[in-house]
CSV table of C-alpha atoms in Angstrom, one decimal:
chain,number,residue,atom,x,y,z
W,4,MET,CA,7.6,-47.8,-23.2
W,5,ALA,CA,9.1,-45.6,-20.8
W,6,VAL,CA,9.4,-42.2,-22.8
W,7,GLN,CA,12.9,-40.8,-22.8
W,8,THR,CA,14.7,-38.2,-24.8
W,9,PRO,CA,18.2,-39.5,-26.7
W,10,PRO,CA,21.2,-37.5,-25.4
W,11,VAL,CA,22.0,-35.3,-28.8
W,12,LEU,CA,17.9,-34.2,-28.9
W,13,GLN,CA,18.2,-33.1,-25.0
W,14,GLU,CA,21.3,-31.2,-25.8
W,15,ILE,CA,19.5,-29.6,-28.9
W,16,ILE,CA,17.2,-28.6,-26.3
W,17,ASP,CA,19.1,-27.4,-23.6
W,18,ASP,CA,21.1,-25.0,-26.3
W,19,PHE,CA,17.3,-23.3,-27.4
W,20,GLN,CA,16.3,-23.3,-23.3
W,21,ASP,CA,19.8,-21.3,-22.5
W,22,MET,CA,19.1,-18.8,-24.7
W,23,HIS,CA,16.6,-16.1,-24.9
W,24,GLU,CA,14.0,-16.2,-27.4
W,25,PRO,CA,15.1,-13.9,-30.3
W,26,ASP,CA,18.1,-16.1,-29.8
W,27,ARG,CA,16.2,-19.3,-30.1
W,28,LEU,CA,14.6,-18.0,-33.5
W,29,GLU,CA,18.4,-17.7,-34.7
W,30,LEU,CA,19.3,-20.7,-33.4
W,31,LEU,CA,15.9,-22.0,-35.7
W,32,LEU,CA,17.5,-20.6,-38.6
W,33,GLU,CA,20.3,-22.1,-38.0
W,34,PHE,CA,19.2,-25.3,-38.2
W,35,SER,CA,17.0,-24.1,-41.2
W,36,ASP,CA,20.1,-23.0,-43.3
W,37,ASN,CA,21.6,-26.7,-42.5
W,38,LEU,CA,19.0,-29.0,-42.8
W,39,PRO,CA,20.8,-31.4,-45.5
W,40,GLU,CA,19.2,-31.8,-49.1
W,41,PRO,CA,17.5,-35.1,-49.8
W,42,PRO,CA,19.5,-37.7,-51.5
W,43,GLU,CA,19.8,-37.8,-55.5
W,44,ARG,CA,17.4,-40.7,-55.5
W,45,TYR,CA,15.1,-38.4,-53.9
W,46,ALA,CA,15.3,-36.2,-56.4
W,47,GLY,CA,12.3,-35.0,-58.5
W,48,HIS,CA,10.3,-38.2,-56.6
W,49,GLU,CA,8.6,-36.3,-53.9
W,50,GLU,CA,5.5,-37.6,-54.5
W,51,GLU,CA,6.8,-41.0,-53.6
W,52,MET,CA,7.2,-39.8,-49.9
W,53,GLU,CA,4.7,-38.7,-47.6
W,54,GLN,CA,3.3,-35.0,-47.4
W,55,VAL,CA,2.9,-33.7,-44.0
W,56,VAL,CA,0.1,-31.9,-44.4
W,57,GLU,CA,-0.2,-30.4,-41.2
W,58,CYS,CA,2.6,-27.9,-42.3
W,59,GLN,CA,2.0,-25.0,-43.3
W,60,THR,CA,3.8,-25.8,-46.5
W,61,PRO,CA,4.8,-28.2,-47.8
W,62,LEU,CA,7.1,-31.0,-46.5
W,63,PHE,CA,7.9,-34.7,-47.5
W,64,LEU,CA,9.3,-37.6,-45.6
W,65,ALA,CA,11.1,-40.6,-45.9
W,66,LEU,CA,12.4,-42.7,-43.9
W,67,GLU,CA,15.1,-45.3,-44.3
W,68,TYR,CA,15.6,-48.7,-42.0
W,69,THR,CA,18.1,-51.2,-41.7
W,70,ASP,CA,17.2,-55.2,-41.2
W,71,GLU,CA,17.8,-55.1,-37.3
W,72,GLN,CA,14.9,-56.1,-35.6
W,73,ASP,CA,15.1,-52.8,-33.9
W,74,PRO,CA,16.2,-51.1,-37.1
W,75,GLU,CA,18.3,-47.9,-37.1
W,76,VAL,CA,15.7,-45.0,-38.6
W,77,THR,CA,17.0,-43.1,-41.7
W,78,ILE,CA,15.2,-39.9,-41.8
W,79,ILE,CA,15.0,-37.1,-44.6
W,80,VAL,CA,12.8,-34.5,-45.4
W,81,SER,CA,12.6,-32.4,-48.2
W,82,ALA,CA,11.3,-28.8,-47.7
W,83,PRO,CA,11.2,-25.8,-49.9
W,84,PRO,CA,13.5,-22.9,-48.8
W,85,GLU,CA,10.5,-20.1,-48.8
W,86,ALA,CA,9.7,-22.0,-45.5
W,87,PRO,CA,12.4,-21.3,-43.0
W,88,THR,CA,10.4,-22.6,-39.9
W,89,THR,CA,9.1,-25.9,-41.0
W,90,ARG,CA,13.2,-26.5,-42.6
W,91,GLY,CA,13.9,-24.9,-38.7
W,92,PHE,CA,11.7,-27.6,-36.7
W,93,ALA,CA,12.7,-30.5,-39.4
W,94,GLY,CA,16.6,-30.2,-39.2
W,95,VAL,CA,16.1,-30.3,-35.3
W,96,LEU,CA,14.4,-34.0,-35.5
W,97,LEU,CA,16.6,-35.0,-37.7
W,98,GLU,CA,20.1,-33.9,-36.3
W,99,GLY,CA,18.3,-35.2,-32.9
W,100,LEU,CA,17.2,-38.1,-34.3
W,101,SER,CA,18.0,-40.0,-37.8
W,102,GLY,CA,20.4,-43.0,-37.3
W,103,HIS,CA,18.7,-43.5,-33.9
W,104,ASN,CA,17.1,-47.2,-33.1
W,105,ALA,CA,13.3,-47.3,-33.7
W,106,SER,CA,12.5,-47.8,-30.2
W,107,THR,CA,14.9,-44.7,-29.4
W,108,ILE,CA,12.9,-42.4,-31.8
W,109,LEU,CA,9.9,-43.9,-30.7
W,110,SER,CA,10.1,-43.7,-26.7
W,111,VAL,CA,10.9,-39.5,-27.4
W,112,PRO,CA,8.3,-37.8,-25.6
W,113,ASP,CA,5.3,-36.3,-27.8
W,114,ASP,CA,5.5,-32.7,-26.4
W,115,VAL,CA,9.1,-31.7,-27.6
W,116,PRO,CA,8.2,-28.8,-30.2
W,117,ASN,CA,7.1,-27.4,-27.0
W,118,GLN,CA,10.3,-28.0,-25.0
W,119,LEU,CA,11.9,-25.3,-27.5
W,120,GLY,CA,10.9,-22.8,-25.8
W,121,LEU,CA,9.0,-20.7,-29.3
W,122,THR,CA,5.5,-21.0,-27.5
W,123,ASN,CA,5.3,-17.1,-27.5
W,124,ALA,CA,7.4,-16.2,-30.6
W,125,LEU,CA,5.5,-18.7,-32.7
W,126,THR,CA,1.8,-19.2,-33.9
W,127,PRO,CA,0.1,-22.4,-32.4
W,128,LEU,CA,-0.2,-23.6,-35.7
W,129,ARG,CA,3.5,-24.1,-36.7
W,130,LEU,CA,4.0,-26.0,-32.9
W,131,ARG,CA,1.4,-28.1,-33.8
W,132,GLY,CA,3.1,-28.4,-37.5
W,133,MET,CA,5.9,-29.6,-35.5
W,134,SER,CA,4.4,-32.0,-33.9
W,135,ALA,CA,2.8,-33.6,-36.7
W,136,LEU,CA,6.0,-34.0,-38.1
W,137,LEU,CA,7.1,-36.1,-35.0
W,138,GLY,CA,4.0,-37.6,-34.9
W,139,ARG,CA,4.3,-39.4,-39.0
W,140,ILE,CA,7.9,-40.0,-37.9
W,141,LYS,CA,7.0,-42.4,-35.1
W,142,ARG,CA,3.6,-43.9,-37.1
W,143,ASN,CA,5.9,-44.4,-40.3
W,144,ILE,CA,8.2,-46.7,-37.8
W,145,THR,CA,5.3,-48.7,-36.2
W,146,GLU,CA,3.8,-49.7,-38.8
W,147,HIS,CA,7.5,-50.7,-40.2
W,148,LEU,CA,7.9,-52.3,-37.4
W,149,ASN,CA,4.2,-54.2,-37.9
W,150,ALA,CA,5.0,-55.0,-41.8
T,267,MET,CA,5.1,15.9,-45.8
T,268,SER,CA,3.3,12.9,-47.4
T,269,THR,CA,3.1,14.2,-50.6
T,270,GLN,CA,6.7,14.6,-51.4
T,271,VAL,CA,7.1,11.1,-51.9
T,272,PRO,CA,6.5,10.4,-55.2
T,273,VAL,CA,3.3,8.1,-56.4
T,274,GLU,CA,3.0,5.9,-59.2
T,275,THR,CA,0.1,6.1,-61.3
T,276,SER,CA,-2.4,3.2,-62.5
T,277,ASP,CA,-6.3,3.1,-63.2
T,278,TYR,CA,-6.9,1.3,-59.6
T,279,ALA,CA,-9.2,3.6,-57.8
T,280,HIS,CA,-7.1,4.7,-55.5
T,281,PRO,CA,-3.2,4.1,-57.5
T,282,GLU,CA,-1.0,5.8,-55.0
T,283,LYS,CA,-1.7,3.1,-52.3
T,284,LEU,CA,0.3,0.2,-55.0
T,285,VAL,CA,3.5,0.2,-55.9
T,286,SER,CA,5.8,-1.7,-58.2
T,287,THR,CA,9.1,-3.3,-57.1
T,288,GLU,CA,11.2,-0.8,-59.7
T,289,TRP,CA,9.4,2.1,-57.2
T,290,VAL,CA,11.0,0.5,-54.3
T,291,GLN,CA,14.1,-0.3,-55.6
T,292,GLU,CA,14.2,3.8,-56.3
T,293,HIS,CA,12.8,5.0,-53.0
T,294,LYS,CA,13.3,2.5,-50.5
T,295,ASP,CA,16.6,4.6,-49.0
T,296,ASP,CA,13.7,8.2,-49.5
T,297,PRO,CA,14.3,9.8,-46.1
T,298,ASN,CA,10.4,10.0,-45.3
T,299,VAL,CA,10.3,5.8,-46.8
T,300,VAL,CA,10.7,3.0,-44.4
T,301,VAL,CA,9.6,-0.7,-46.2
T,302,LEU,CA,8.3,-3.2,-43.8
T,303,GLU,CA,8.5,-7.1,-44.2
T,304,SER,CA,5.4,-8.7,-42.8
T,305,ASN,CA,5.0,-13.1,-44.0
T,306,GLU,CA,3.3,-15.8,-42.8
T,307,ASP,CA,6.5,-17.3,-42.0
T,308,THR,CA,8.4,-15.0,-39.5
T,309,LEU,CA,11.5,-16.2,-40.2
T,310,LEU,CA,11.8,-15.9,-43.7
T,311,TYR,CA,13.1,-12.3,-43.2
T,312,SER,CA,16.0,-13.3,-41.6
T,313,THR,CA,16.8,-16.1,-44.4
T,314,GLY,CA,16.8,-12.7,-46.9
T,315,HIS,CA,15.1,-9.5,-47.5
T,316,ILE,CA,15.0,-5.8,-49.2
T,317,PRO,CA,18.3,-3.7,-48.1
T,318,GLY,CA,16.9,-1.8,-45.4
T,319,ALA,CA,13.7,-3.0,-45.4
T,320,VAL,CA,12.4,-4.2,-41.3
T,321,LYS,CA,10.5,-7.2,-39.8
T,322,ILE,CA,7.2,-6.9,-38.8
T,323,ASP,CA,5.8,-9.5,-37.2
T,324,TRP,CA,2.1,-10.1,-37.1
T,325,HIS,CA,1.8,-13.0,-34.1
T,326,THR,CA,4.4,-10.8,-31.6
T,327,GLU,CA,4.1,-6.8,-32.5
T,328,LEU,CA,0.6,-6.9,-33.9
T,329,ASN,CA,-1.5,-8.7,-31.2
T,330,ASP,CA,-1.8,-8.6,-27.4
T,331,PRO,CA,-2.3,-11.6,-26.4
T,332,VAL,CA,-3.9,-10.7,-23.1
T,333,THR,CA,-7.0,-8.4,-24.5
T,334,ARG,CA,-6.9,-11.3,-27.8
T,335,ASP,CA,-7.1,-7.8,-29.8
T,336,PHE,CA,-4.7,-5.9,-31.8
T,337,ILE,CA,-2.2,-3.7,-29.4
T,338,ASP,CA,-3.5,-0.7,-27.9
T,339,PRO,CA,-2.5,3.0,-28.8
T,340,GLU,CA,0.3,3.5,-26.7
T,341,GLY,CA,1.6,-0.3,-27.6
T,342,PHE,CA,1.2,0.7,-31.6
T,343,ALA,CA,3.5,4.1,-31.1
T,344,LYS,CA,6.0,2.3,-29.6
T,345,MET,CA,6.2,-0.5,-32.1
T,346,ALA,CA,6.1,2.3,-35.2
T,347,ALA,CA,8.2,4.7,-33.1
T,348,SER,CA,10.7,1.3,-33.0
T,349,LYS,CA,10.7,0.5,-36.4
T,350,GLY,CA,11.9,4.5,-37.4
T,351,ILE,CA,8.1,5.6,-38.5
T,352,SER,CA,6.4,8.5,-37.5
T,353,ARG,CA,3.4,9.8,-38.4
T,354,ASP,CA,4.0,11.4,-41.4
T,355,THR,CA,6.1,8.4,-43.0
T,356,THR,CA,5.7,6.6,-46.0
T,357,VAL,CA,5.2,3.0,-44.8
T,358,VAL,CA,5.5,0.5,-48.1
T,359,PHE,CA,4.5,-3.0,-46.6
T,360,TYR,CA,5.8,-6.6,-49.3
T,361,GLY,CA,5.7,-10.0,-48.2
T,362,ASP,CA,5.7,-13.3,-48.4
T,363,LYS,CA,2.1,-15.6,-50.2
T,364,SER,CA,1.0,-12.6,-52.7
T,365,ASN,CA,1.2,-10.0,-49.9
T,366,TRP,CA,-1.4,-11.6,-47.6
T,367,TRP,CA,0.1,-10.7,-44.4
T,368,ALA,CA,1.9,-8.0,-45.4
T,369,ALA,CA,-2.1,-6.5,-46.6
T,370,TYR,CA,-3.0,-7.2,-42.4
T,371,ALA,CA,-0.4,-5.6,-41.2
T,372,LEU,CA,-1.2,-2.0,-43.7
T,373,TRP,CA,-4.9,-3.0,-42.4
T,374,VAL,CA,-3.7,-2.8,-38.5
T,375,PHE,CA,-1.8,0.5,-39.7
T,376,THR,CA,-5.1,1.6,-41.3
T,377,LEU,CA,-6.6,1.2,-37.9
T,378,TYR,CA,-4.7,3.4,-36.1
T,379,GLY,CA,-5.0,6.1,-38.7
T,380,HIS,CA,-1.1,6.2,-40.4
T,381,GLU,CA,-2.3,8.2,-43.6
T,382,ASP,CA,0.9,7.1,-45.5
T,383,VAL,CA,0.5,3.0,-46.0
T,384,ARG,CA,1.4,1.6,-49.7
T,385,LEU,CA,2.0,-2.2,-50.3
T,386,MET,CA,4.7,-3.5,-52.8
T,387,ASN,CA,2.6,-4.9,-55.5
T,388,GLY,CA,4.0,-8.9,-56.6
T,389,GLY,CA,5.8,-8.6,-52.9
T,390,ARG,CA,8.8,-10.6,-52.0
T,391,ASP,CA,8.4,-13.8,-54.5
T,392,LYS,CA,8.1,-10.5,-57.4
T,393,TRP,CA,11.4,-9.0,-56.3
T,394,ILE,CA,13.6,-12.4,-55.5
T,395,ALA,CA,12.0,-13.4,-59.6
T,396,GLU,CA,13.2,-10.1,-61.0
T,397,GLY,CA,16.6,-11.5,-59.4
T,398,ARG,CA,16.8,-7.8,-57.1
T,399,GLU,CA,19.6,-8.1,-54.8
T,400,ILE,CA,18.7,-9.1,-51.0
T,401,THR,CA,20.5,-9.3,-48.2
T,402,ARG,CA,20.8,-11.2,-44.5
T,403,GLU,CA,22.0,-7.7,-42.7
T,404,THR,CA,19.3,-6.0,-40.7
T,405,PRO,CA,19.4,-2.8,-40.9
T,406,SER,CA,19.9,-0.2,-37.6
T,407,VAL,CA,17.2,1.4,-36.7
T,408,LYS,CA,17.1,5.6,-36.1
T,409,GLU,CA,14.3,5.0,-33.2
T,410,ALA,CA,11.5,7.9,-34.2
T,411,ASP,CA,8.7,9.3,-32.2
T,412,TYR,CA,5.3,8.4,-33.1
T,413,PRO,CA,2.2,9.9,-31.1
T,414,VAL,CA,-0.2,7.6,-29.4
T,415,VAL,CA,-3.3,7.5,-31.6
T,416,GLN,CA,-6.7,5.8,-30.5
T,417,ARG,CA,-7.7,3.2,-32.8
T,418,ASP,CA,-10.8,3.1,-35.1
T,419,ASP,CA,-12.7,0.1,-34.5
T,420,GLN,CA,-16.1,1.8,-36.3
T,421,THR,CA,-14.9,2.3,-40.1
T,422,GLU,CA,-12.2,-0.5,-41.6
T,423,ARG,CA,-12.9,-2.9,-38.7
T,424,ALA,CA,-16.2,-5.3,-38.5
T,425,ASN,CA,-17.2,-7.4,-35.1
T,426,LYS,CA,-19.3,-10.0,-34.6
T,427,ALA,CA,-22.8,-8.0,-33.3
T,428,GLN,CA,-22.3,-5.7,-36.6
T,429,VAL,CA,-22.6,-8.7,-38.7
T,430,LEU,CA,-25.2,-10.0,-37.1
T,431,GLU,CA,-27.4,-7.2,-36.9
T,432,ASN,CA,-26.5,-6.9,-41.0
T,433,ILE,CA,-27.3,-10.0,-42.9
T,434,GLY,CA,-29.6,-9.7,-45.4
T,435,LYS,CA,-28.9,-6.0,-44.6
T,436,LEU,CA,-25.6,-5.3,-46.4
T,437,PRO,CA,-23.5,-7.9,-48.5
T,438,LEU,CA,-20.8,-9.9,-46.8
T,439,ILE,CA,-17.6,-11.2,-48.4
T,440,ASP,CA,-16.8,-14.8,-47.2
T,441,VAL,CA,-12.7,-15.2,-49.0
T,442,ARG,CA,-11.8,-18.6,-47.9
T,443,SER,CA,-11.5,-21.4,-49.8
T,444,VAL,CA,-14.7,-23.0,-51.1
T,445,ALA,CA,-14.3,-26.5,-49.3
T,446,GLU,CA,-14.2,-24.3,-46.0
T,447,TYR,CA,-17.1,-22.2,-47.2
T,448,THR,CA,-19.4,-25.1,-48.3
T,449,GLY,CA,-18.4,-26.5,-44.3
T,450,GLU,CA,-16.9,-29.6,-45.5
T,451,THR,CA,-13.7,-28.5,-44.1
T,452,THR,CA,-13.4,-25.9,-41.2
T,453,HIS,CA,-9.5,-25.3,-42.2
T,454,MET,CA,-7.7,-24.2,-45.3
T,455,ALA,CA,-6.2,-27.1,-47.4
T,456,GLY,CA,-2.8,-28.3,-45.7
T,457,TYR,CA,-3.1,-26.2,-42.6
T,458,PRO,CA,-3.8,-28.0,-39.3
T,459,GLN,CA,-7.2,-27.9,-38.0
T,460,GLU,CA,-7.7,-25.4,-35.9
T,461,GLY,CA,-10.5,-26.1,-33.3
T,462,THR,CA,-13.6,-24.8,-35.1
T,463,LEU,CA,-16.5,-26.3,-34.3
T,464,ARG,CA,-19.1,-25.7,-36.9
T,465,GLY,CA,-18.1,-25.3,-40.6
T,466,GLY,CA,-19.7,-23.2,-43.0
T,467,HIS,CA,-20.9,-19.6,-44.0
T,468,VAL,CA,-22.1,-16.3,-42.3
T,469,PRO,CA,-25.6,-16.8,-44.4
T,470,THR,CA,-26.3,-14.3,-47.3
T,471,ALA,CA,-22.4,-14.5,-48.0
T,472,GLU,CA,-20.7,-14.8,-51.4
T,473,SER,CA,-17.8,-16.4,-51.9
T,474,VAL,CA,-14.8,-14.8,-53.4
T,475,PRO,CA,-11.4,-17.0,-52.5
T,476,TRP,CA,-9.0,-14.1,-51.6
T,477,ALA,CA,-6.4,-15.3,-54.1
T,478,THR,CA,-8.9,-15.2,-56.6
T,479,ALA,CA,-7.6,-11.7,-56.9
T,480,ALA,CA,-4.0,-12.1,-57.7
T,481,ASN,CA,-2.3,-13.0,-60.9
T,482,GLU,CA,0.0,-15.6,-61.0
T,483,ASP,CA,3.3,-13.4,-60.0
T,484,GLY,CA,1.7,-12.2,-56.8
T,485,THR,CA,0.3,-9.0,-58.2
T,486,PHE,CA,-3.0,-7.7,-58.3
T,487,LYS,CA,-4.9,-8.3,-61.6
T,488,SER,CA,-6.4,-5.8,-63.6
T,489,ARG,CA,-9.4,-3.5,-62.4
T,490,GLU,CA,-11.5,-4.3,-65.1
T,491,GLU,CA,-10.9,-8.1,-63.8
T,492,LEU,CA,-11.4,-7.0,-60.2
T,493,THR,CA,-14.4,-5.4,-61.2
T,494,LYS,CA,-16.2,-8.1,-63.2
T,495,LEU,CA,-15.0,-10.7,-59.6
T,496,TYR,CA,-16.3,-8.5,-56.7
T,497,THR,CA,-18.6,-6.0,-58.5
T,498,ASP,CA,-20.6,-8.2,-61.1
T,499,ASP,CA,-20.0,-11.7,-60.2
T,500,ALA,CA,-19.9,-11.3,-56.7
T,501,GLY,CA,-23.1,-8.9,-57.1
T,502,LEU,CA,-21.6,-6.1,-54.8
T,503,GLY,CA,-22.3,-3.2,-57.8
T,504,THR,CA,-22.6,0.4,-56.4
T,505,SER,CA,-23.8,-0.8,-52.9
T,506,ASP,CA,-21.6,1.6,-50.4
T,507,GLN,CA,-21.2,-0.3,-47.8
T,508,VAL,CA,-19.0,-4.1,-47.6
T,509,ILE,CA,-18.2,-6.5,-44.9
T,510,ALA,CA,-15.4,-9.1,-45.4
T,511,TYR,CA,-14.3,-11.8,-43.6
T,512,CYS,CA,-12.5,-15.3,-43.2
T,513,ARG,CA,-10.8,-17.5,-40.8
T,514,ILE,CA,-8.6,-15.2,-39.0
T,515,GLY,CA,-9.0,-12.0,-40.4
T,516,GLU,CA,-5.3,-12.4,-42.9
T,517,ARG,CA,-6.6,-13.0,-45.8
T,518,SER,CA,-9.7,-11.0,-45.7
T,519,ALA,CA,-7.3,-7.9,-45.4
T,520,HIS,CA,-5.9,-8.3,-48.7
T,521,THR,CA,-9.4,-8.8,-49.8
T,522,TRP,CA,-9.9,-5.0,-47.9
T,523,PHE,CA,-7.2,-4.2,-49.7
T,524,VAL,CA,-8.4,-4.5,-53.1
T,525,LEU,CA,-12.4,-3.3,-52.6
T,526,LYS,CA,-11.4,-0.3,-50.2
T,527,HIS,CA,-7.9,1.2,-52.0
T,528,LEU,CA,-8.2,-0.9,-55.8
T,529,LEU,CA,-11.7,-0.8,-56.5
T,530,GLY,CA,-12.7,2.5,-54.5
T,531,TYR,CA,-15.4,1.0,-52.2
T,532,GLU,CA,-16.3,4.0,-50.0
T,533,SER,CA,-17.0,2.0,-46.9
T,534,VAL,CA,-15.5,-1.5,-46.3
T,535,ARG,CA,-14.9,-3.3,-42.9
T,536,ASN,CA,-12.7,-6.5,-42.5
T,537,TYR,CA,-14.4,-8.7,-39.6
T,538,ASP,CA,-10.9,-10.0,-38.4
T,539,GLY,CA,-13.2,-12.1,-35.8
T,540,SER,CA,-14.2,-14.2,-38.5
T,541,TRP,CA,-15.1,-17.9,-39.3
T,542,THR,CA,-12.8,-18.6,-36.0
T,543,GLU,CA,-15.4,-16.6,-33.8
T,544,TRP,CA,-18.2,-17.4,-35.6
T,545,GLY,CA,-18.0,-20.8,-36.0
T,546,ASN,CA,-17.4,-21.3,-32.8
T,547,SER,CA,-20.0,-18.7,-31.3
T,548,VAL,CA,-23.3,-19.8,-29.7
T,549,GLY,CA,-26.5,-18.5,-31.1
T,550,VAL,CA,-25.1,-17.0,-34.2
T,551,PRO,CA,-27.0,-19.0,-37.8
T,552,ILE,CA,-24.4,-20.4,-40.0
T,553,VAL,CA,-25.0,-22.3,-43.6
T,554,VAL,CA,-23.8,-25.0,-45.0
T,555,GLY,CA,-23.4,-25.7,-49.1
T,556,ALA,CA,-22.3,-23.6,-52.3
T,557,GLU,CA,-25.2,-21.7,-51.6
T,558,PRO,CA,-25.3,-17.6,-49.7
T,559,GLY,CA,-28.6,-18.9,-48.3
T,560,GLN,CA,-31.0,-16.4,-46.5
T,561,ALA,CA,-30.8,-14.4,-43.5
T,562,PRO,CA,-32.5,-16.0,-40.4
T,563,LYS,CA,-36.1,-14.8,-40.0
C-alpha cells in the first residue's frame, strides 16, 4: 500500500512545521484543550475501550466503523486533563484522521509523530507514545477488516 | 539573606526543606522567593499553575544532550538568572506525580550548591485538590544575576564506577517498582520499553519503591513511618552513606530527598545513570529475582 498522508493531517503537520519550537508546544496545547470528550455512551465504560499502554498516562481508544467494505472510521479517545501532551497527540490524530476511510488511515506513514518538529522539545518516550497510538489505530483497523 | 524567608516546623530532620501549600500561598510573592513548577508532562504548566510560578522543563533546561550530562556551570547560571533566581533566592519546587520531577530539579540545584531549596509538600495535585487558585498566565520574570559556580558531582551524586566499587560496602537502595527490581520487566508499568538490555538490580541493593514514601495525597509520610521503611525494614540503620538509583535518576531524586532532608542521613548520593546505564553496561554484574543477592567475588 502506498504511503500517503491525508490532506487534513498534512495541513496540521505543516502548521506545526511553520512555527518556532515553543509555539509548537502551544499548538499542541490547543489540540489538548480541544480534544472532544468521548460520546456519552462511553462514559464510565473506559474498561471496554482499548488501553494504549505505551503512553505515559492512561489513554483509552475506541474505533467505530461504518458497514462499507472500506469503512469510514471514527476515532474516540479518552485521556485525563493531567496528561495534556498525550491529549494533544490524540487530538492531532483525531482531527487529522477521524472520519477517513480505513484504507486512507492505513496508508498514513508511521513516522507522522516525528514530522511535527517536537523531537527536541519532548522526550523520545513521549513521541513513542504517539507512535504507539497510531500503531494501535492501524492494528485495530486491520483486525476489523480481517474479522 | 535567605533566613529572611521563614521556615516551617515539623519533626523531619531538616524541616526547613519542606513547605506546605499554605506556606506557599502566603509567601509565594515574597521578594526573595521564586516558585518553580517541574512536571513529568511538560505541557501541564501551560494548562494552569500557581500564580507567579515559573516553569522549569527538566528535559530541555537541565540536560545537555551533547555531553549526556547536566548543563554546565555557565548554562546553569544563565538558566537560573532567566527565572529570576539569584544565589540567595529561596527556590520552592513543586510538580505532578507526588513531586517526583520537582525533587529531581531540586536535586540538580543542589549539585550546584544552591543553598535555599524547598519542596512544596503534596505538589501540584494537593494545591489543586484544595481548590487554590491556578492560572494560565505566564508571569513576567525579571532577569536576575546568578554567579557561575562549579557543579559538585561528588557529594550528592554517584557514578557507575563508584557504585561498582561500593557493592557490598555501602547500602544501595533500588527505588524502582518491584517488577523492575526482580528483572521481570525493564521499564515501569504503562511506560514504553526504553531499550535496556538486562532486567534485574545491582547486587545487594534493597528494594524500596519510591512511591512508598508518599501518602495518597502526594505528601510525604511521617518521619516515624519513613524511619520504619528505610532505617528498619530496608536495613539502612545508622549507616552514614547511602546510594539510591532508579531508571534515569528521577524517582531516586525523590528518595534522595527523603533520606537526606526528611530522615537526615549524612551522605546520600543519587546514581542518576541508574538502570538505563547499568543494565546496558559491559562488565557490570546484576542480580535477577527478589533477593538482594551477594557482592561478586
